[in-house]
Amino acid sequence: MANRVPSHVRWQILYLVSAFFIHALIVYWAVTRQQARLHLENGWLENLQVLYLALAALGFGLSGKVLTGRHSSLFYLLSIVSLLFIIREVEFGDLAIPVWMKFMLAGAGRALFYIIAMVLLLQQARQFREYWDKRHVYLRSSLFWYLVASGFFLIFFSLTFDRQFFDIPHYQLFEEIAEAIAYLFLLGAAMFGYAGVKRNYALRSNKASARSDSVEMESLLPFFARLRQSQKHNR
């Protein structure tokens, strides 16, 4: 009898298939109906990207609050990175918002977010050895692969369309779609990354504990053998 697909894998497959299907429909509708307003600056697609990033920042922040140690600072760092992407995507200086918000989100106050990100990044760099020693845990986690996919779409596809390396019609639409998918992967990392790290870390810890117990029992076997021989000799 075939093994059933774990529930967390089914949820992730459903999430990815739904996401790609919905964005394929957006591309089809925009191209066939000539809906250029979808990918204008501060248009519908950019607002959708900001929504993904806001949810990702919230998800990473909540995970950072629950976790402890280096995992907590890692998820807080990802939350700040998501906020920095929001600042990059939105022209807050053109919005009708209070002056202090413009200062924090469009002025010199943005430096505070970069400082926090640098402090958290330095914390992670100081713990590089611990990450390297447990690299098999993180390389198997969904967090790692979602982040890799997000970076791939953001750097490769988005830059390819932005710099117009190829003569492709509707390149602005595809650039915005590539960014939206990249941020969807970032949201996926926020949604499934916490459970993935906890699951793989606990699994590897249990295996290490089992190996330790096995080694300990093997080291005790000669002692019990000698003890039995001594009892036989006394008899």
Coordinates of N, CA, C and O in Angstrom, one line a residue, residues 44-186:
W44 N -2.8 47.8 -9.7 CA -3.5 46.7 -9.0 C -2.5 45.6 -8.6 O -2.5 45.1 -7.5
L45 N -1.6 45.3 -9.5 CA -0.6 44.2 -9.2 C 0.4 44.6 -8.1 O 0.7 43.8 -7.3
E46 N 0.8 45.8 -8.1 CA 1.7 46.3 -7.1 C 1.0 46.3 -5.7 O 1.7 46.0 -4.7
N47 N -0.2 46.7 -5.7 CA -1.0 46.6 -4.4 C -1.1 45.1 -4.0 O -1.0 44.9 -2.8
L48 N -1.3 44.2 -4.9 CA -1.3 42.8 -4.5 C 0.0 42.3 -4.0 O 0.1 41.6 -3.0
Q49 N 1.1 42.8 -4.6 CA 2.4 42.5 -4.1 C 2.6 43.0 -2.6 O 3.1 42.3 -1.8
V50 N 2.1 44.2 -2.4 CA 2.3 44.7 -1.0 C 1.5 43.9 0.0 O 1.9 43.7 1.1
L51 N 0.3 43.4 -0.4 CA -0.5 42.6 0.4 C 0.3 41.3 0.8 O 0.3 40.9 1.9
Y52 N 0.9 40.7 -0.2 CA 1.7 39.5 0.0 C 2.8 39.8 1.0 O 3.0 39.0 2.0
L53 N 3.5 40.9 0.8 CA 4.6 41.2 1.7 C 4.1 41.5 3.1 O 4.8 41.2 4.1
A54 N 3.0 42.2 3.2 CA 2.5 42.5 4.6 C 2.1 41.3 5.3 O 2.5 41.1 6.5
L55 N 1.5 40.3 4.6 CA 1.2 39.1 5.3 C 2.4 38.3 5.6 O 2.5 37.6 6.7
A56 N 3.4 38.3 4.7 CA 4.7 37.6 5.0 C 5.4 38.2 6.2 O 5.9 37.5 7.1
A57 N 5.4 39.6 6.3 CA 6.0 40.2 7.5 C 5.3 39.9 8.8 O 6.0 39.6 9.8
L58 N 4.0 39.8 8.7 CA 3.2 39.4 9.9 C 3.5 38.0 10.3 O 3.7 37.7 11.5
G59 N 3.5 37.1 9.3 CA 3.8 35.7 9.6 C 5.2 35.4 10.1 O 5.3 34.7 11.1
F60 N 6.2 36.1 9.6 CA 7.5 35.9 10.1 C 7.6 36.5 11.5 O 8.3 35.9 12.4
G61 N 7.0 37.6 11.7 CA 7.0 38.2 13.1 C 6.4 37.4 14.1 O 6.9 37.2 15.2
L62 N 5.2 36.8 13.8 CA 4.6 35.9 14.7 C 5.4 34.6 15.0 O 5.5 34.2 16.2
S63 N 6.1 34.1 14.0 CA 6.9 32.9 14.2 C 8.1 33.3 15.0 O 8.6 32.5 15.9
G64 N 8.7 34.5 14.8 CA 9.8 34.9 15.6 C 9.5 35.1 17.1 O 10.3 34.8 18.0
K65 N 8.2 35.4 17.3 CA 7.8 35.6 18.7 C 7.6 34.2 19.4 O 7.9 34.1 20.6
V66 N 7.2 33.2 18.6 CA 7.0 31.9 19.2 C 8.4 31.1 19.4 O 8.6 30.5 20.4
L67 N 9.3 31.3 18.4 CA 10.5 30.5 18.5 C 11.5 31.2 19.4 O 11.2 32.3 19.9
T68 N 12.6 30.5 19.7 CA 13.6 31.0 20.6 C 15.0 31.0 19.9 O 15.2 30.2 19.0
G69 N 16.0 31.7 20.5 CA 17.3 31.6 20.1 C 17.5 32.1 18.6 O 16.9 33.1 18.2
R70 N 18.4 31.4 17.9 CA 18.8 31.9 16.6 C 17.6 31.8 15.6 O 17.5 32.6 14.7
H71 N 16.7 30.9 15.8 CA 15.5 30.8 14.9 C 14.6 32.0 15.1 O 14.1 32.5 14.1
S72 N 14.5 32.5 16.3 CA 13.7 33.7 16.6 C 14.3 34.9 15.8 O 13.6 35.6 15.1
S73 N 15.6 35.1 15.9 CA 16.2 36.3 15.2 C 16.2 36.1 13.7 O 16.0 37.1 13.0
L74 N 16.2 34.9 13.2 CA 16.2 34.6 11.8 C 14.8 35.0 11.3 O 14.7 35.7 10.2
F75 N 13.7 34.7 11.9 CA 12.4 35.0 11.5 C 12.1 36.5 11.6 O 11.4 37.1 10.8
Y76 N 12.7 37.1 12.7 CA 12.5 38.6 12.8 C 13.2 39.3 11.7 O 12.8 40.3 11.1
L77 N 14.4 38.8 11.3 CA 15.2 39.3 10.2 C 14.3 39.2 8.9 O 14.2 40.2 8.1
L78 N 13.7 38.1 8.6 CA 12.9 37.9 7.4 C 11.7 38.9 7.5 O 11.2 39.3 6.4
S79 N 11.1 39.1 8.7 CA 10.0 40.0 8.8 C 10.5 41.5 8.4 O 9.7 42.2 7.7
I80 N 11.6 41.9 8.9 CA 12.1 43.2 8.5 C 12.4 43.3 7.0 O 12.2 44.3 6.4
V81 N 13.0 42.2 6.4 CA 13.3 42.2 5.0 C 12.0 42.4 4.2 O 11.9 43.1 3.2
S82 N 10.9 41.8 4.7 CA 9.6 41.9 4.0 C 9.1 43.4 4.1 O 8.6 43.9 3.1
L83 N 9.3 44.0 5.2 CA 8.9 45.4 5.4 C 9.8 46.3 4.5 O 9.2 47.3 3.9
L84 N 11.0 46.0 4.3 CA 11.9 46.8 3.4 C 11.4 46.6 2.0 O 11.5 47.6 1.2
F85 N 11.0 45.4 1.6 CA 10.4 45.3 0.3 C 9.1 46.1 0.1 O 8.9 46.7 -1.0
I86 N 8.3 46.2 1.1 CA 7.1 47.1 1.0 C 7.5 48.5 0.8 O 7.0 49.2 0.0
I87 N 8.6 49.0 1.6 CA 9.0 50.4 1.4 C 9.6 50.6 0.0 O 9.4 51.7 -0.6
R88 N 10.2 49.5 -0.6 CA 10.7 49.6 -2.0 C 9.6 49.7 -3.0 O 9.7 50.4 -4.0
E89 N 8.5 49.0 -2.7 CA 7.4 48.9 -3.7 C 6.5 50.1 -3.7 O 5.9 50.5 -4.7
V90 N 6.3 50.7 -2.6 CA 5.3 51.7 -2.4 C 5.9 53.1 -2.3 O 6.9 53.3 -1.6
E91 N 5.4 54.1 -3.1 CA 5.8 55.5 -3.0 C 5.1 56.2 -1.9 O 4.1 56.9 -2.2
F92 N 5.5 56.0 -0.7 CA 4.8 56.5 0.4 C 4.8 58.1 0.4 O 4.0 58.7 1.0
G93 N 5.9 58.7 -0.2 CA 5.9 60.1 -0.3 C 4.8 60.7 -1.1 O 4.5 61.9 -0.9
D94 N 4.2 60.0 -1.9 CA 3.1 60.5 -2.8 C 1.7 60.2 -2.1 O 0.7 60.7 -2.7
L95 N 1.7 59.5 -1.0 CA 0.4 59.2 -0.4 C 0.0 60.3 0.6 O 0.8 61.0 1.2
A96 N -1.3 60.3 0.9 CA -1.9 61.3 1.9 C -1.8 60.7 3.2 O -2.8 60.2 3.8
I97 N -0.6 60.6 3.8 CA -0.4 60.0 5.1 C 0.2 61.1 6.0 O 0.8 62.0 5.6
P98 N 0.2 60.9 7.4 CA 0.8 61.8 8.3 C 2.3 62.1 8.0 O 2.9 61.2 7.4
V99 N 2.8 63.2 8.4 CA 4.2 63.6 8.1 C 5.1 62.6 8.7 O 6.1 62.2 8.1
W100 N 4.8 62.2 10.0 CA 5.8 61.3 10.7 C 5.9 59.9 9.9 O 6.9 59.3 9.9
M101 N 4.8 59.5 9.3 CA 4.8 58.2 8.6 C 5.6 58.4 7.3 O 6.4 57.5 6.9
K102 N 5.5 59.6 6.6 CA 6.3 59.8 5.4 C 7.8 59.8 5.8 O 8.6 59.4 5.1
F103 N 8.1 60.4 7.0 CA 9.5 60.5 7.5 C 10.0 59.0 7.7 O 11.2 58.7 7.3
M104 N 9.2 58.2 8.3 CA 9.7 56.8 8.6 C 9.7 55.9 7.4 O 10.6 55.1 7.3
L105 N 8.8 56.1 6.4 CA 8.6 55.2 5.3 C 9.2 55.7 4.0 O 9.4 54.9 3.1
A106 N 9.4 57.1 3.9 CA 9.9 57.6 2.6 C 11.0 58.6 2.9 O 11.6 59.0 1.9
G107 N 11.4 58.9 4.1 CA 12.4 59.8 4.4 C 13.6 59.1 5.1 O 13.8 57.9 5.0
A108 N 14.3 59.9 5.9 CA 15.5 59.4 6.6 C 15.2 58.4 7.6 O 16.0 57.6 8.0
G109 N 13.9 58.4 8.1 CA 13.5 57.4 9.1 C 13.6 55.9 8.6 O 13.7 55.0 9.4
R110 N 13.7 55.7 7.3 CA 13.9 54.4 6.8 C 15.2 53.7 7.2 O 15.3 52.5 7.3
A111 N 16.1 54.6 7.6 CA 17.4 54.0 8.0 C 17.3 53.1 9.3 O 18.1 52.2 9.5
L112 N 16.2 53.4 10.1 CA 16.0 52.6 11.3 C 15.8 51.2 10.9 O 16.3 50.2 11.6
F113 N 15.0 50.9 9.9 CA 14.7 49.5 9.4 C 16.0 48.8 9.0 O 16.2 47.6 9.2
Y114 N 16.8 49.6 8.2 CA 18.1 49.0 7.8 C 19.0 48.7 8.9 O 19.7 47.7 8.9
I115 N 19.0 49.5 9.9 CA 19.9 49.3 11.1 C 19.4 48.0 11.8 O 20.3 47.2 12.2
I116 N 18.1 47.9 12.0 CA 17.6 46.7 12.7 C 17.9 45.5 11.9 O 18.3 44.4 12.4
A117 N 17.8 45.6 10.6 CA 18.1 44.4 9.7 C 19.6 44.1 9.8 O 19.9 42.9 9.9
M118 N 20.5 45.1 9.9 CA 21.9 44.8 10.0 C 22.3 44.1 11.3 O 23.1 43.2 11.4
V119 N 21.6 44.6 12.4 CA 21.9 44.0 13.7 C 21.5 42.5 13.7 O 22.2 41.7 14.2
L120 N 20.3 42.2 13.2 CA 19.8 40.8 13.1 C 20.7 40.0 12.2 O 21.0 38.8 12.5
L121 N 21.1 40.6 11.1 CA 22.0 39.9 10.2 C 23.3 39.6 10.8 O 23.9 38.4 10.6
L122 N 23.9 40.5 11.6 CA 25.1 40.2 12.3 C 25.0 39.1 13.3 O 25.9 38.3 13.6
Q123 N 23.8 39.1 14.0 CA 23.5 38.0 14.9 C 23.5 36.7 14.2 O 24.1 35.7 14.7
Q124 N 22.9 36.6 13.0 CA 22.9 35.4 12.3 C 24.3 35.0 11.8 O 24.7 33.8 11.8
A125 N 25.1 36.0 11.4 CA 26.5 35.7 11.0 C 27.3 35.2 12.1 O 28.2 34.3 11.9
R126 N 27.1 35.6 13.3 CA 27.9 35.1 14.5 C 27.5 33.7 14.8 O 28.3 33.0 15.4
Q127 N 26.4 33.2 14.3 CA 26.0 31.8 14.6 C 26.1 31.0 13.3 O 25.5 29.9 13.2
F128 N 27.0 31.4 12.4 CA 27.1 30.7 11.1 C 27.6 29.2 11.4 O 27.1 28.3 10.7
R129 N 28.5 29.1 12.4 CA 29.0 27.7 12.6 C 27.9 26.8 13.0 O 27.9 25.6 12.6
E130 N 27.0 27.2 13.9 CA 25.8 26.4 14.3 C 24.9 26.0 13.1 O 24.5 24.9 13.0
Y131 N 24.7 27.0 12.2 CA 23.9 26.7 11.0 C 24.6 25.7 10.1 O 24.0 24.8 9.6
W132 N 25.9 25.9 10.0 CA 26.7 25.0 9.1 C 26.7 23.6 9.7 O 26.6 22.6 8.9
D133 N 26.9 23.5 11.0 CA 26.9 22.1 11.6 C 25.6 21.4 11.4 O 25.5 20.2 11.4
K134 N 24.5 22.2 11.3 CA 23.1 21.6 11.2 C 22.6 21.9 9.8 O 21.3 22.0 9.6
R135 N 23.4 22.0 8.8 CA 23.0 22.4 7.5 C 22.0 21.5 6.9 O 21.1 21.9 6.1
H136 N 22.1 20.2 7.2 CA 21.2 19.2 6.7 C 19.8 19.4 7.1 O 18.8 19.1 6.4
V137 N 19.6 20.0 8.3 CA 18.3 20.3 8.8 C 17.7 21.4 8.0 O 16.5 21.3 7.6
Y138 N 18.5 22.5 7.7 CA 17.9 23.7 7.1 C 17.8 23.4 5.6 O 16.8 24.0 4.9
L139 N 18.7 22.7 5.0 CA 18.6 22.4 3.5 C 17.4 21.6 3.2 O 16.9 21.6 2.1
R140 N 16.9 20.8 4.2 CA 15.7 20.0 4.0 C 14.4 20.7 4.3 O 13.3 20.2 4.1
S141 N 14.5 21.9 4.9 CA 13.3 22.6 5.4 C 12.6 23.3 4.2 O 13.3 23.8 3.3
S142 N 11.3 23.5 4.3 CA 10.6 24.2 3.3 C 11.0 25.7 3.4 O 10.9 26.4 2.3
L143 N 11.4 26.2 4.5 CA 11.8 27.6 4.6 C 12.9 27.9 3.6 O 12.8 28.9 2.9
F144 N 13.9 27.0 3.6 CA 15.1 27.3 2.7 C 14.6 27.3 1.2 O 15.0 28.2 0.5
W145 N 13.8 26.3 0.8 CA 13.5 26.2 -0.6 C 12.5 27.3 -1.0 O 12.6 27.8 -2.2
Y146 N 11.6 27.7 -0.2 CA 10.8 28.9 -0.5 C 11.6 30.1 -0.7 O 11.3 30.9 -1.6
L147 N 12.6 30.4 0.2 CA 13.4 31.5 0.1 C 14.3 31.5 -1.2 O 14.5 32.5 -1.9
V148 N 14.8 30.3 -1.6 CA 15.5 30.1 -2.8 C 14.7 30.5 -4.0 O 15.1 31.2 -4.9
A149 N 13.4 29.9 -4.0 CA 12.5 30.2 -5.1 C 12.2 31.6 -5.2 O 12.1 32.2 -6.3
S150 N 11.9 32.3 -4.1 CA 11.6 33.7 -4.1 C 12.8 34.5 -4.6 O 12.5 35.4 -5.5
G151 N 14.0 34.2 -4.2 CA 15.1 35.0 -4.7 C 15.3 34.7 -6.2 O 15.7 35.7 -7.0
F152 N 15.1 33.5 -6.7 CA 15.2 33.2 -8.1 C 14.3 34.0 -9.0 O 14.7 34.6 -10.0
F153 N 13.0 34.0 -8.6 CA 12.0 34.8 -9.3 C 12.3 36.3 -9.3 O 12.1 37.0 -10.3
L154 N 12.7 36.8 -8.1 CA 12.9 38.2 -7.9 C 14.2 38.7 -8.7 O 14.1 39.7 -9.3
I155 N 15.2 37.9 -8.7 CA 16.5 38.3 -9.3 C 16.5 38.0 -10.8 O 16.8 38.8 -11.6
F156 N 16.2 36.7 -11.1 CA 16.4 36.3 -12.5 C 15.2 36.8 -13.4 O 15.5 37.6 -14.3
F157 N 14.0 36.4 -13.1 CA 12.9 36.8 -14.0 C 12.6 38.3 -13.9 O 12.4 38.9 -15.0
S158 N 12.5 38.8 -12.7 CA 12.2 40.3 -12.6 C 13.2 41.1 -13.3 O 12.9 42.1 -14.0
L159 N 14.5 40.9 -13.1 CA 15.6 41.7 -13.7 C 15.6 41.4 -15.2 O 15.9 42.3 -16.0
T160 N 15.3 40.2 -15.6 CA 15.3 39.9 -17.1 C 14.3 40.7 -17.8 O 14.5 41.3 -18.9
F161 N 13.1 40.8 -17.2 CA 12.0 41.6 -17.9 C 12.2 43.1 -17.7 O 12.0 43.9 -18.6
D162 N 12.8 43.5 -16.5 CA 13.0 44.9 -16.2 C 14.1 45.5 -17.2 O 13.9 46.6 -17.7
R163 N 15.2 44.7 -17.4 CA 16.2 45.2 -18.3 C 16.0 44.9 -19.8 O 16.8 45.3 -20.6
Q164 N 14.9 44.2 -20.1 CA 14.5 43.9 -21.4 C 15.6 43.2 -22.2 O 16.0 43.6 -23.3
F165 N 16.1 42.1 -21.6 CA 17.2 41.4 -22.3 C 16.6 40.7 -23.5 O 17.3 40.3 -24.4
F166 N 15.3 40.4 -23.5 CA 14.7 39.7 -24.6 C 13.5 40.6 -25.1 O 12.9 41.3 -24.3
D167 N 13.3 40.6 -26.4 CA 12.2 41.4 -27.0 C 10.9 40.7 -26.8 O 10.4 39.9 -27.6
I168 N 10.3 40.9 -25.6 CA 9.0 40.2 -25.2 C 7.9 41.2 -25.1 O 8.1 42.2 -24.4
P169 N 6.8 41.0 -25.8 CA 5.7 41.9 -25.6 C 5.1 41.8 -24.1 O 5.2 40.7 -23.5
H170 N 4.6 42.9 -23.7 CA 4.0 42.9 -22.3 C 5.0 42.6 -21.2 O 4.7 42.0 -20.2
Y171 N 6.3 43.1 -21.5 CA 7.3 42.8 -20.5 C 7.1 43.4 -19.2 O 7.5 42.8 -18.1
Q172 N 6.4 44.5 -19.1 CA 6.1 45.1 -17.8 C 5.1 44.3 -17.0 O 5.3 44.1 -15.8
L173 N 4.2 43.7 -17.7 CA 3.2 42.8 -17.0 C 4.0 41.6 -16.5 O 3.7 41.2 -15.3
F174 N 4.8 41.0 -17.3 CA 5.6 39.8 -16.8 C 6.5 40.1 -15.7 O 6.8 39.3 -14.8
E175 N 7.1 41.3 -15.7 CA 8.0 41.8 -14.6 C 7.2 41.8 -13.3 O 7.6 41.3 -12.3
E176 N 6.0 42.4 -13.3 CA 5.2 42.5 -12.1 C 4.7 41.2 -11.7 O 4.6 40.9 -10.5
I177 N 4.3 40.3 -12.6 CA 3.9 39.0 -12.3 C 5.0 38.2 -11.6 O 4.8 37.5 -10.6
A178 N 6.3 38.3 -12.2 CA 7.4 37.6 -11.6 C 7.7 38.1 -10.1 O 7.9 37.3 -9.2
E179 N 7.5 39.4 -9.9 CA 7.7 39.9 -8.5 C 6.6 39.4 -7.6 O 6.8 39.1 -6.5
A180 N 5.4 39.4 -8.1 CA 4.2 38.9 -7.3 C 4.5 37.4 -6.9 O 4.3 37.0 -5.8
I181 N 4.9 36.6 -7.9 CA 5.2 35.2 -7.6 C 6.4 35.1 -6.6 O 6.3 34.2 -5.7
A182 N 7.4 35.9 -6.7 CA 8.5 35.9 -5.8 C 8.0 36.2 -4.4 O 8.4 35.6 -3.4
Y183 N 7.1 37.2 -4.2 CA 6.6 37.5 -2.9 C 5.6 36.5 -2.4 O 5.4 36.3 -1.2
L184 N 5.0 35.7 -3.3 CA 4.1 34.6 -2.9 C 5.0 33.5 -2.3 O 4.6 32.9 -1.3
F185 N 6.2 33.3 -2.9 CA 7.1 32.3 -2.3 C 7.6 32.8 -0.9 O 7.7 32.0 0.0
L186 N 7.8 34.1 -0.8 CA 8.2 34.6 0.5 C 7.0 34.4 1.5 O 7.3 34.1 2.7

